[in-house]
Coordinates of C-alpha atoms and ligand atoms in Angstrom, one line a residue:
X1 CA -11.5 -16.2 -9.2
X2 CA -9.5 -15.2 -6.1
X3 CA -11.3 -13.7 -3.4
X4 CA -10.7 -10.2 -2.3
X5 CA -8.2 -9.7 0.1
X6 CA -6.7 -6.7 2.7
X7 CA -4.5 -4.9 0.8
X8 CA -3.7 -2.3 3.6
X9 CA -5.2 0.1 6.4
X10 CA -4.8 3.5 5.8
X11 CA -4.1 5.1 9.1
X12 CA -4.4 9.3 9.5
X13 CA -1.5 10.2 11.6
X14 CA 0.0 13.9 12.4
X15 CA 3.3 13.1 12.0
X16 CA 4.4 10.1 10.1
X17 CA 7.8 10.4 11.6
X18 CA 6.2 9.9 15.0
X19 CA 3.9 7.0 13.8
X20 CA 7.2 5.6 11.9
X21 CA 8.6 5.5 15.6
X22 CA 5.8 4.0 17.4
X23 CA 5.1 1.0 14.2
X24 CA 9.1 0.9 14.6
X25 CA 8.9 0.0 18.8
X26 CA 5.7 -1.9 18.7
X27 CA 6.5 -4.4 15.2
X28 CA 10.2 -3.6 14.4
X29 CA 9.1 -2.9 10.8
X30 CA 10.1 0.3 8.2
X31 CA 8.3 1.8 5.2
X32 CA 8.9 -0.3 2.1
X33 CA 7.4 3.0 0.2
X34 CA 7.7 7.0 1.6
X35 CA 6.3 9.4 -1.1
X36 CA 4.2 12.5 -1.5
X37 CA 0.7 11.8 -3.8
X38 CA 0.2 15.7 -5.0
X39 CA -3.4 14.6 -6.4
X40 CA -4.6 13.4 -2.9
X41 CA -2.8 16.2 -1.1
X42 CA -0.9 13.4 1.5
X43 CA 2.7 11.9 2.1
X44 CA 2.1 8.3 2.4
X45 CA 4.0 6.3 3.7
X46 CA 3.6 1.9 3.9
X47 CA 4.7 -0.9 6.3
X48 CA 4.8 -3.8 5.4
X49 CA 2.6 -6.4 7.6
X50 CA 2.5 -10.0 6.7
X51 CA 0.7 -10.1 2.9
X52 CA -0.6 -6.9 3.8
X53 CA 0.1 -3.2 4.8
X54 CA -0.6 -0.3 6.9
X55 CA -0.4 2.9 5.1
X56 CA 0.4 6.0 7.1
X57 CA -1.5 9.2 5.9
X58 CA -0.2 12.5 6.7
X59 CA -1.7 16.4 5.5
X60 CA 0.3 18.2 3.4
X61 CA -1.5 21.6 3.5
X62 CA -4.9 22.8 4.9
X63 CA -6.9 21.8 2.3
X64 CA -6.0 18.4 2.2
X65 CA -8.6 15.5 3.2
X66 CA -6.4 14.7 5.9
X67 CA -6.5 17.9 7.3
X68 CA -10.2 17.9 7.7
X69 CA -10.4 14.3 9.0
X70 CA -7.8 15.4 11.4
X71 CA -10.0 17.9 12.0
X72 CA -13.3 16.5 12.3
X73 CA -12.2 12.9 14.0
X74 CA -9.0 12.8 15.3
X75 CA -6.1 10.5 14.3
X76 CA -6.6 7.0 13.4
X77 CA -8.6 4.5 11.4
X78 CA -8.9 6.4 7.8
X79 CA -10.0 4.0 5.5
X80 CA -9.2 -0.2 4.6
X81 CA -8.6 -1.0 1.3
X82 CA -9.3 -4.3 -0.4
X83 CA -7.4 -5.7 -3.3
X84 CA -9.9 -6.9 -5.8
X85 CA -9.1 -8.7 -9.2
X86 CA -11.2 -6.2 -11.8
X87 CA -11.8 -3.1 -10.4
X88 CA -13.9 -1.7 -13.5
X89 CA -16.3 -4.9 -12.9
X90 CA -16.1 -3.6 -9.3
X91 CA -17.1 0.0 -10.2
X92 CA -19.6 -1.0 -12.7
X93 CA -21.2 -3.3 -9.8
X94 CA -21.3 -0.2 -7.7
X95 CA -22.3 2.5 -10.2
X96 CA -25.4 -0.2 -11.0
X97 CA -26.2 -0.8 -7.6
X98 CA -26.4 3.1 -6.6
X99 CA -23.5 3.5 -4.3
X100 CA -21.3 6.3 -4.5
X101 CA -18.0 7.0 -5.1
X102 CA -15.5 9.4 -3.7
X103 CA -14.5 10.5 -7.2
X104 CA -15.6 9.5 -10.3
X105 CA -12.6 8.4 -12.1
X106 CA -10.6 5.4 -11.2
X107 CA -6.6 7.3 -10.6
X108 CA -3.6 6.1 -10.4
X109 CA -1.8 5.8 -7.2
X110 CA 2.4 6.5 -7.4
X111 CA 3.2 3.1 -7.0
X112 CA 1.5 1.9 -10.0
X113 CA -2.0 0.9 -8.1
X114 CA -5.0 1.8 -9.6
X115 CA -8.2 2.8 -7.1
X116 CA -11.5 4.2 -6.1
X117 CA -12.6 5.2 -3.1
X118 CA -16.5 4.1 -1.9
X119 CA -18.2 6.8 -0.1
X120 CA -18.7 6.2 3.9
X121 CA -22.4 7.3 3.5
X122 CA -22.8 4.0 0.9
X123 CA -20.3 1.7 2.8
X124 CA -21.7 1.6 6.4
X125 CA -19.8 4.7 7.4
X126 CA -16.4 3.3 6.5
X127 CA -14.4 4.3 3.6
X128 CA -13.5 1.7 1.5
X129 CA -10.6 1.9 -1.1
X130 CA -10.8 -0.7 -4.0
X131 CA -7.2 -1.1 -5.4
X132 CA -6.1 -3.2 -8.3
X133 CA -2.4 -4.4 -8.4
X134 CA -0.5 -3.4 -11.9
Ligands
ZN201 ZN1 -5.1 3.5 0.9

C-alpha cells in the first residue's frame, strides 16, 4: 500500500485575490480550481505546487468557519490535508481509537474529493483533513 502523502495546505486568507497576488509574485503559479463550497461556507481556491497544493480559504459570510478562525487566530496555517488510500478504513481506525471528528459524515468536496476533518483537540492541536482521490 502507498504511503500517505500531502495532498495540500489549506491556508485562511482575507482576500484570495490578494493571496492570488502574493502566491503569483513569490512562485509564479495560478489556481488550477476557483469555486465556492456552499456546505463549508468558503471560496476555495488551489495552486498547484509540485505533487501537491496549497488551498486558499476565504469566508463567505459571518458564520462561516473561516470567519471565526479569522477571528480567533489571524490569517494563515488552517489545516494540512493528507491523501490517504481508504478513507472509511481511516475513519473506522479513528472512530475505534476515540478521536474525534469535525463532522460525522465523510462529504464530498466540489472537485470530486471525498473527506473528513480530525478534530485539533485529537490531532495535537492541528486540524487534519483526510481526503481520498475519486
Ligand atoms: Zn483542505
Amino acid at each position: 500500500m502507498p504511503s500517505p502523502k500531502i495532498h495540500h495546505v489549506g491556508i485562511a486568507v482575507q482576500s484570495i485575490d490578494d493571496a492570488l497576488s502574493l502566491y503569483d509574485d513569490a512562485l509564479g503559479v495560478s489556481p488550477t480550481l476557483r469555486t465556492e463550497v456552499p456546505s463549508e461556507g468558503v471560496i476555495v481556491a488551489m495552486l498547484p505546487v509540485g505533487d501537491s497544493r496549497i488551498e486558499l480559504l476565504e469566508a463567505t459570510g459571518a458564520d462561516s468557519p473561516i470567519t471565526r478562525f479569522l477571528a480567533r487566530r489571524g490569517p494563515g496555517l488552517h489545516h494540512i490535508a493528507v491523501q490517504v488510500e481508504n478513507l472509511e478504513a481511516s475513519v473506522e481506525r479513528l472512530r475505534a481509537a476515540g478521536r474525534r471528528l469535525v463532522a460525522d459524515e465523510i462529504r464530498l468536496g466540489a472537485d470530486g474529493y471525498r473527506y473528513v476533518f480530525v478534530h485539533p483537540a485529537s490531532a495535537g492541536g492541528v486540524l487534519l483533513e483526510l481526503i481520498q482521490e475519486p
